[in-house]
Coordinates of C-alpha atoms and ligand atoms in Angstrom, one line a residue:
X1473 CA 38.4 101.9 81.1
X1474 CA 42.1 102.0 80.4
X1475 CA 43.2 100.5 77.1
X1476 CA 46.2 98.4 76.7
X1477 CA 47.7 98.0 73.0
X1478 CA 49.4 94.9 72.4
X1479 CA 51.7 94.3 69.4
X1480 CA 53.5 91.1 68.7
X1481 CA 57.3 91.8 68.0
X1482 CA 59.5 88.6 67.5
X1483 CA 62.8 90.3 66.8
X1484 CA 64.1 93.9 67.5
X1485 CA 64.5 94.3 63.8
X1486 CA 60.9 94.6 63.4
X1487 CA 60.4 97.1 66.4
X1488 CA 59.5 99.9 64.3
X1489 CA 56.5 98.1 62.6
X1490 CA 55.5 96.6 65.8
X1491 CA 55.5 100.1 67.5
X1492 CA 53.5 101.6 64.7
X1493 CA 50.8 98.9 65.0
X1494 CA 51.0 99.4 68.8
X1495 CA 50.4 103.0 68.8
X1496 CA 47.9 102.9 65.8
X1497 CA 45.6 100.8 68.0
X1498 CA 45.6 103.6 70.5
X1499 CA 44.5 106.1 67.8
X1500 CA 48.0 107.1 66.5
X1501 CA 50.8 109.1 68.1
X1502 CA 49.0 112.3 67.6
X1503 CA 46.6 111.3 70.4
X1504 CA 49.6 111.9 72.6
X1505 CA 51.9 114.4 70.9
X1506 CA 51.3 117.7 69.4
X1507 CA 53.4 119.6 66.9
X1508 CA 55.9 121.6 68.9
X1509 CA 56.0 119.4 71.8
X1510 CA 59.2 119.1 73.8
X1511 CA 59.2 115.4 74.7
X1512 CA 61.3 113.7 77.2
X1513 CA 61.5 109.9 76.5
X1514 CA 62.4 108.2 79.8
X1515 CA 64.2 104.8 78.9
X1516 CA 65.5 102.3 81.5
X1517 CA 69.2 102.6 81.4
X1518 CA 69.8 101.4 84.8
X1519 CA 73.5 100.8 84.4
X1520 CA 76.0 100.2 81.8
X1521 CA 74.7 97.0 80.0
X1522 CA 74.5 96.0 76.6
X1523 CA 71.1 95.8 75.0
X1524 CA 71.3 92.0 74.6
X1525 CA 71.6 91.7 78.3
X1526 CA 68.0 92.6 78.5
X1527 CA 68.7 95.0 81.6
X1528 CA 67.9 98.1 79.5
X1529 CA 65.3 99.3 77.0
X1530 CA 66.5 98.3 73.5
X1531 CA 67.8 101.0 71.3
X1532 CA 65.6 99.6 68.3
X1533 CA 62.4 100.4 70.3
X1534 CA 63.7 103.7 71.5
X1535 CA 64.5 104.7 67.9
X1536 CA 61.0 103.5 66.8
X1537 CA 59.5 105.7 69.4
X1538 CA 61.6 108.6 68.8
X1539 CA 60.8 108.6 65.0
X1540 CA 56.9 108.3 65.7
X1541 CA 57.3 111.5 68.0
X1542 CA 59.4 113.4 65.4
X1543 CA 56.8 112.5 62.8
X1544 CA 54.1 113.9 65.0
X1545 CA 56.1 117.2 65.1
X1546 CA 57.7 116.8 68.6
X1547 CA 61.4 117.3 69.6
X1548 CA 62.9 114.5 71.6
X1549 CA 65.4 114.4 74.6
X1550 CA 66.2 111.0 76.1
X1551 CA 66.8 111.5 79.8
X1552 CA 67.7 109.0 82.5
X1553 CA 69.4 109.1 85.7
X1554 CA 70.8 105.5 86.1
X1555 CA 71.6 103.9 89.4
X1556 CA 74.8 105.3 90.9
X1557 CA 76.5 108.6 90.5
X1558 CA 75.2 110.9 88.0
X1559 CA 77.3 113.1 86.0
X1560 CA 78.1 113.8 82.2
X1561 CA 81.0 111.4 81.9
X1562 CA 79.0 108.6 83.4
X1563 CA 76.1 109.3 81.1
X1564 CA 78.4 109.2 78.0
X1565 CA 79.5 105.7 79.1
X1566 CA 76.0 104.6 79.7
X1567 CA 74.7 106.0 76.4
X1568 CA 77.5 104.4 74.4
X1569 CA 76.9 100.9 76.0
X1570 CA 73.1 100.9 76.0
X1571 CA 73.1 101.9 72.2
X1572 CA 71.7 105.5 72.8
X1573 CA 74.6 106.9 70.8
X1574 CA 73.4 105.0 67.8
X1575 CA 69.8 106.0 68.3
X1576 CA 71.0 109.7 68.4
X1577 CA 73.0 109.1 65.0
X1578 CA 70.1 107.5 63.4
X1579 CA 67.4 110.0 64.6
X1580 CA 69.0 113.3 65.5
X1581 CA 67.4 113.2 69.0
X1582 CA 69.1 114.9 72.0
X1583 CA 70.7 112.9 74.8
X1584 CA 70.5 114.7 78.1
X1585 CA 73.8 115.6 79.6
X1586 CA 72.3 118.4 81.8
X1587 CA 72.5 117.0 85.4
X1588 CA 70.6 119.7 87.0
X1589 CA 67.7 119.0 89.3
X1590 CA 65.0 120.9 91.1
X1591 CA 63.4 120.0 94.3
X1592 CA 59.6 120.0 94.3
X1593 CA 57.0 119.3 97.0
X1594 CA 54.2 117.1 96.2
X1595 CA 51.4 115.9 98.4
X1596 CA 50.0 112.7 97.0
X1597 CA 49.5 109.8 99.2
X1598 CA 51.9 111.6 101.4
X1599 CA 53.6 114.9 101.5
X1600 CA 56.9 114.4 99.8
X1601 CA 59.9 116.2 98.5
X1602 CA 61.5 115.2 95.4
X1603 CA 64.5 116.2 93.4
X1604 CA 63.7 115.8 89.8
X1605 CA 65.8 116.1 86.7
X1606 CA 65.3 119.5 85.2
X1607 CA 64.8 118.3 81.5
X1608 CA 61.9 116.2 82.9
X1609 CA 60.2 119.1 84.7
X1610 CA 60.7 121.3 81.7
X1611 CA 59.3 118.9 79.1
X1612 CA 55.9 119.3 77.7
X1613 CA 55.4 115.6 77.5
X1614 CA 57.0 112.6 79.1
X1615 CA 56.9 109.2 77.9
X1616 CA 58.0 106.1 80.2
X1617 CA 59.7 103.8 77.9
X1618 CA 60.3 100.9 80.3
X1619 CA 61.7 97.3 80.2
X1620 CA 59.9 94.2 81.4
X1621 CA 61.9 92.9 84.4
X1622 CA 61.8 91.1 87.6
X1623 CA 63.2 93.0 90.7
X1624 CA 64.7 91.7 93.9
X1625 CA 63.1 94.4 95.9
X1626 CA 59.9 95.3 94.3
X1627 CA 59.0 91.9 92.5
X1628 CA 58.7 93.6 89.1
X1629 CA 59.7 96.7 87.2
X1630 CA 57.9 98.3 84.4
X1631 CA 56.2 101.6 83.7
X1632 CA 55.8 102.9 87.1
X1633 CA 59.2 101.9 88.7
X1634 CA 61.0 103.3 85.5
X1635 CA 60.2 106.7 86.7
X1636 CA 62.5 106.4 89.8
X1637 CA 65.1 107.3 87.3
X1638 CA 63.7 110.8 87.1
X1639 CA 65.4 111.2 90.5
X1640 CA 69.2 112.2 90.1
X1641 CA 72.0 109.8 91.1
X1642 CA 72.6 109.0 94.6
X1643 CA 69.6 111.1 95.6
X1644 CA 67.7 107.9 95.0
X1645 CA 69.4 106.1 97.9
X1646 CA 68.1 108.6 100.3
X1647 CA 64.6 107.5 99.4
X1648 CA 65.7 103.8 100.0
X1649 CA 67.0 104.7 103.4
X1650 CA 64.1 106.8 104.4
X1651 CA 61.4 104.3 103.1
X1652 CA 62.8 100.9 104.2
X1653 CA 59.5 99.3 104.2
X1654 CA 58.5 98.0 100.8
X1655 CA 54.9 99.5 101.1
X1656 CA 56.3 102.9 101.9
X1657 CA 58.9 102.6 99.2
X1658 CA 56.3 101.7 96.6
X1659 CA 53.8 104.5 97.7
X1660 CA 56.6 106.9 97.0
X1661 CA 56.9 105.5 93.4
X1662 CA 53.1 105.9 92.8
X1663 CA 53.4 109.6 94.1
X1664 CA 56.3 110.1 91.8
X1665 CA 54.6 108.6 88.9
X1666 CA 51.3 110.8 89.7
X1667 CA 53.5 113.9 89.9
X1668 CA 55.3 113.2 86.4
X1669 CA 52.1 112.0 84.8
X1670 CA 53.6 110.2 81.8
X1671 CA 51.6 111.1 78.7
X1672 CA 52.2 107.6 77.5
X1673 CA 53.9 104.5 78.8
X1674 CA 55.5 101.8 76.7
X1675 CA 56.9 98.4 77.8
X1676 CA 59.7 96.8 75.8
X1677 CA 58.9 93.1 76.4
X1678 CA 60.5 91.6 73.3
X1679 CA 63.0 90.2 75.5
X1680 CA 62.4 90.7 79.2
X1681 CA 64.7 89.8 82.3
X1682 CA 63.5 86.9 84.5
X1683 CA 65.1 85.6 87.8
X1684 CA 67.5 88.1 89.6
X1685 CA 66.5 91.3 88.0
X1686 CA 66.8 94.1 87.5
X1687 CA 70.3 93.5 86.3
X1688 CA 71.6 90.1 87.3
X1689 CA 68.7 88.0 85.9
X1690 CA 68.4 86.0 82.6
X1691 CA 67.1 87.4 79.4
X1692 CA 63.7 85.8 78.5
X1693 CA 61.8 86.2 75.2
X1694 CA 58.3 87.4 75.6
X1695 CA 57.9 88.7 71.9
X1696 CA 55.6 91.8 72.6
X1697 CA 55.4 95.6 72.9
X1698 CA 52.6 97.0 75.2
X1699 CA 51.4 100.7 75.3
X1700 CA 48.9 102.5 77.3
X1701 CA 48.0 106.0 78.6
X1702 CA 47.6 104.6 82.0
X1703 CA 50.9 103.3 83.5
X1704 CA 49.3 101.3 86.5
X1705 CA 46.9 99.4 84.0
X1706 CA 50.0 98.8 81.9
X1707 CA 51.9 97.2 84.7
X1708 CA 49.0 95.2 85.8
X1709 CA 48.5 93.8 82.4
X1710 CA 52.3 93.0 81.9
X1711 CA 52.7 91.4 85.1
X1712 CA 49.7 89.3 84.7
X1713 CA 51.1 88.3 81.3
X1714 CA 54.2 86.8 83.0
X1715 CA 52.0 85.0 85.8
X1716 CA 52.2 87.4 88.7
X1717 CA 49.4 87.9 91.1
X1718 CA 48.6 91.6 91.7
X1719 CA 49.3 91.3 95.4
X1720 CA 52.8 90.1 94.6
X1721 CA 53.9 93.5 93.3
X1722 CA 53.3 96.3 95.8
X1723 CA 52.9 99.1 93.3
X1724 CA 50.3 97.2 91.5
X1725 CA 48.4 96.2 94.7
X1726 CA 48.3 99.6 95.8
X1727 CA 47.3 101.2 92.5
X1728 CA 44.5 98.6 92.3
X1729 CA 43.4 99.4 96.0
X1730 CA 43.4 103.3 95.0
X1731 CA 41.4 102.6 91.9
X1732 CA 44.2 104.0 89.7
X1733 CA 43.6 100.9 87.6
X1734 CA 40.6 98.6 87.5
X1735 CA 41.0 95.1 87.9
X1736 CA 42.5 92.9 85.1
X1737 CA 39.2 91.7 83.9
X1738 CA 38.0 95.2 83.4
X1739 CA 40.9 96.3 81.3
X1740 CA 40.3 96.9 77.5
X1741 CA 42.9 95.2 75.1
X1742 CA 43.4 96.2 71.5
X1743 CA 45.9 94.8 68.9
X1744 CA 47.1 91.2 69.1
X1745 CA 45.7 88.9 71.9
X1746 CA 47.5 89.2 75.0
X1747 CA 47.0 85.6 75.8
X1748 CA 49.4 84.6 73.1
X1749 CA 52.2 86.0 75.2
X1750 CA 51.3 84.6 78.6
X1751 CA 54.2 82.9 80.3
X1752 CA 53.3 80.7 83.3
X1753 CA 56.9 79.9 84.6
X1754 CA 58.4 83.4 84.3
X1755 CA 61.0 83.1 87.3
X1756 CA 60.7 85.6 90.0
X1757 CA 63.7 87.3 91.7
X1758 CA 64.9 85.5 94.7
X1759 CA 63.2 87.1 97.7
X1760 CA 60.0 88.0 96.1
X1761 CA 58.0 84.9 96.2
X1762 CA 55.4 85.8 98.6
X1763 CA 52.7 84.3 96.3
X1764 CA 53.8 80.9 97.2
X1765 CA 52.8 81.3 100.7
X1766 CA 49.6 82.8 99.8
X1767 CA 48.7 79.8 97.4
X1768 CA 49.1 77.3 100.1
X1769 CA 46.4 79.4 102.1
X1770 CA 48.2 80.1 105.1
X1771 CA 46.5 83.0 107.2
X1772 CA 47.7 86.5 106.1
X1773 CA 49.6 87.3 109.4
X1774 CA 51.4 84.0 109.1
X1775 CA 52.3 84.8 105.4
X1776 CA 53.8 88.1 106.6
X1777 CA 55.8 86.6 109.5
X1778 CA 57.3 83.9 107.3
X1779 CA 58.0 86.5 104.5
X1780 CA 59.8 88.8 107.0
X1781 CA 62.0 85.7 108.4
X1782 CA 62.7 84.6 105.0
X1783 CA 63.8 87.8 103.5
X1784 CA 66.8 87.5 101.3
X1785 CA 70.1 89.1 102.4
X1786 CA 72.8 90.3 100.0
X1787 CA 75.7 87.7 99.6
X1788 CA 78.9 88.7 97.8
X1789 CA 80.7 86.3 95.7
X1790 CA 84.5 86.8 96.3
X1791 CA 85.2 84.8 93.0
X1792 CA 83.5 87.6 91.0
X1793 CA 83.9 90.7 93.1
X1794 CA 86.8 92.7 91.9
X1795 CA 86.6 95.5 94.6
X1796 CA 85.5 98.3 92.4
X1797 CA 83.5 99.9 95.4
X1798 CA 80.5 100.6 93.2
X1799 CA 78.2 98.9 95.8
X1800 CA 79.7 100.7 98.7
X1801 CA 79.3 104.2 97.0
X1802 CA 75.7 103.3 96.4
X1803 CA 74.6 101.6 99.6
X1804 CA 72.2 103.8 101.5
X1805 CA 73.1 103.0 105.1
X1806 CA 76.7 102.6 104.2
X1807 CA 76.7 99.0 105.2
X1808 CA 79.6 97.9 102.8
X1809 CA 83.3 98.2 103.0
X1810 CA 86.0 97.3 100.7
X1811 CA 88.8 95.3 102.1
X1812 CA 91.5 93.7 100.4
X1813 CA 89.7 94.3 97.2
X1814 CA 86.5 92.6 98.3
X1815 CA 83.2 93.9 99.3
X1816 CA 82.1 93.1 102.9
X1817 CA 78.6 93.9 104.3
X1818 CA 77.5 94.6 107.7
X1819 CA 74.0 92.8 107.8
X1820 CA 73.0 94.7 110.9
X1821 CA 73.2 97.9 108.9
X1822 CA 71.7 96.5 105.8
X1823 CA 68.3 97.4 104.8
X1824 CA 67.7 94.8 102.0
X1825 CA 67.2 97.5 99.2
X1826 CA 69.5 95.4 97.0
X1827 CA 71.0 98.5 95.3
X1828 CA 74.3 96.8 95.5
X1829 CA 73.0 93.8 93.5
X1830 CA 71.3 96.4 90.9
X1831 CA 74.6 98.2 90.3
X1832 CA 77.3 95.5 90.7
X1833 CA 78.9 95.4 87.2
X1834 CA 80.2 91.8 87.8
X1835 CA 77.0 90.2 88.9
X1836 CA 78.9 89.5 92.3
X1837 CA 76.0 90.0 94.5
X1838 CA 73.3 87.5 95.0
X1839 CA 70.0 87.6 97.1
X1840 CA 70.5 84.7 99.4
X1841 CA 68.1 83.3 102.3
X1842 CA 68.5 81.0 105.1
X1843 CA 68.9 77.4 103.4
X1844 CA 65.6 76.2 105.0
X1845 CA 63.6 79.0 103.2
X1846 CA 65.9 78.6 100.2
X1847 CA 64.6 75.0 99.9
X1848 CA 61.1 76.0 100.6
X1849 CA 61.1 78.8 97.9
X1850 CA 63.3 77.0 95.3
X1851 CA 62.4 78.4 92.1
Ligands
LIG662 S1 80.3 93.4 94.9 FE1 80.3 94.2 92.6 S2 80.2 96.4 92.9 FE2 80.8 95.8 94.9 S3 83.0 96.0 95.0 FE3 82.5 93.8 94.2 S4 82.6 94.0 91.9 FE4 82.3 96.1 92.8
LIG663 S1 74.2 96.0 101.5 FE1 73.1 96.1 99.6 S2 71.0 95.4 100.3 FE2 72.1 96.1 102.1 S3 71.6 98.2 102.2 FE3 73.4 98.2 101.2 S4 72.9 98.2 99.0 FE4 71.0 97.6 100.2

């Protein structure tokens, strides 16, 4: 049965000690890394956000993991394709703002600037073609070093969703465009995770993000690091810890159905008691509260109908929008135009992927519903 290691971490200053506890409970880093391994650590650097904004994996946790891998004889490259365009100049800015340059200075690890990718064909739940960053394909081992966050489209993002950043730049939007149903998009995330097969998955939940994640929510202290060899079990444990039901998160629901993780009651926990970190009122992202309908015991077809009627739409705040065009460049169906330095959306074209919200540097995009549903789901 999958084992989840739990280590209390009150403050990022204690990240190294906490991570060493966390990994020791799984038998030590040498269970995962052998001398000479070329290891890619895939952090969550979704966009140019400072560590204290809780949208990205904190550099103190990254440095702790890098040092542990190096101590085991592995060499480390940090590789990530953030949302939006993918080129060396953008990567440099992201590394600077997210704190990766400091990690490089401290540890001597490599930061990836190689924007090459290769197409692979993979038949998992479906036959798919993925473009994947070359450094990830060439690594001996991949570590998914994720951030605990809510997510407007998928409900939650952790170890599995983190690997979507293995797909280069705007290539990601093609998947959004082709897989507009959440079930299909999440099945693709599972296939991608199965293909990459991270050796180890680690979750930075010292400070998570609640509310309108993955970039416009609010930091919330959880105070813990989690790690497991099984990314599906890790996401089940972490989402349970913040009060989500498994069927609220499509990747978790599907991985349970597929038997890729056993139910929560069958997971093995080591380290600190996970119950100490439970949060009952962790705020969901707007648009992902289907659990509320299930709690009032409506028949499932009615739940699904109301859920689709209540689906949130992107709303652009003209007081915050600066007309930078980042959202328009990344919108999969090209539903956004910039007019008079303001973003305008054609909702008939919009596929509700919320890439615009994810990538807006000014938090100018909100997920909004019809006011009746807004009241019903008020969180
Ligand atoms: S909504 Fe955000 S990303 Fe889009 S143009 Fe305005 S500021 Fe830029
Ligand atoms: S407007 Fe926003 S939510 Fe709609 S398709 Fe474009 S990026 Fe996705």
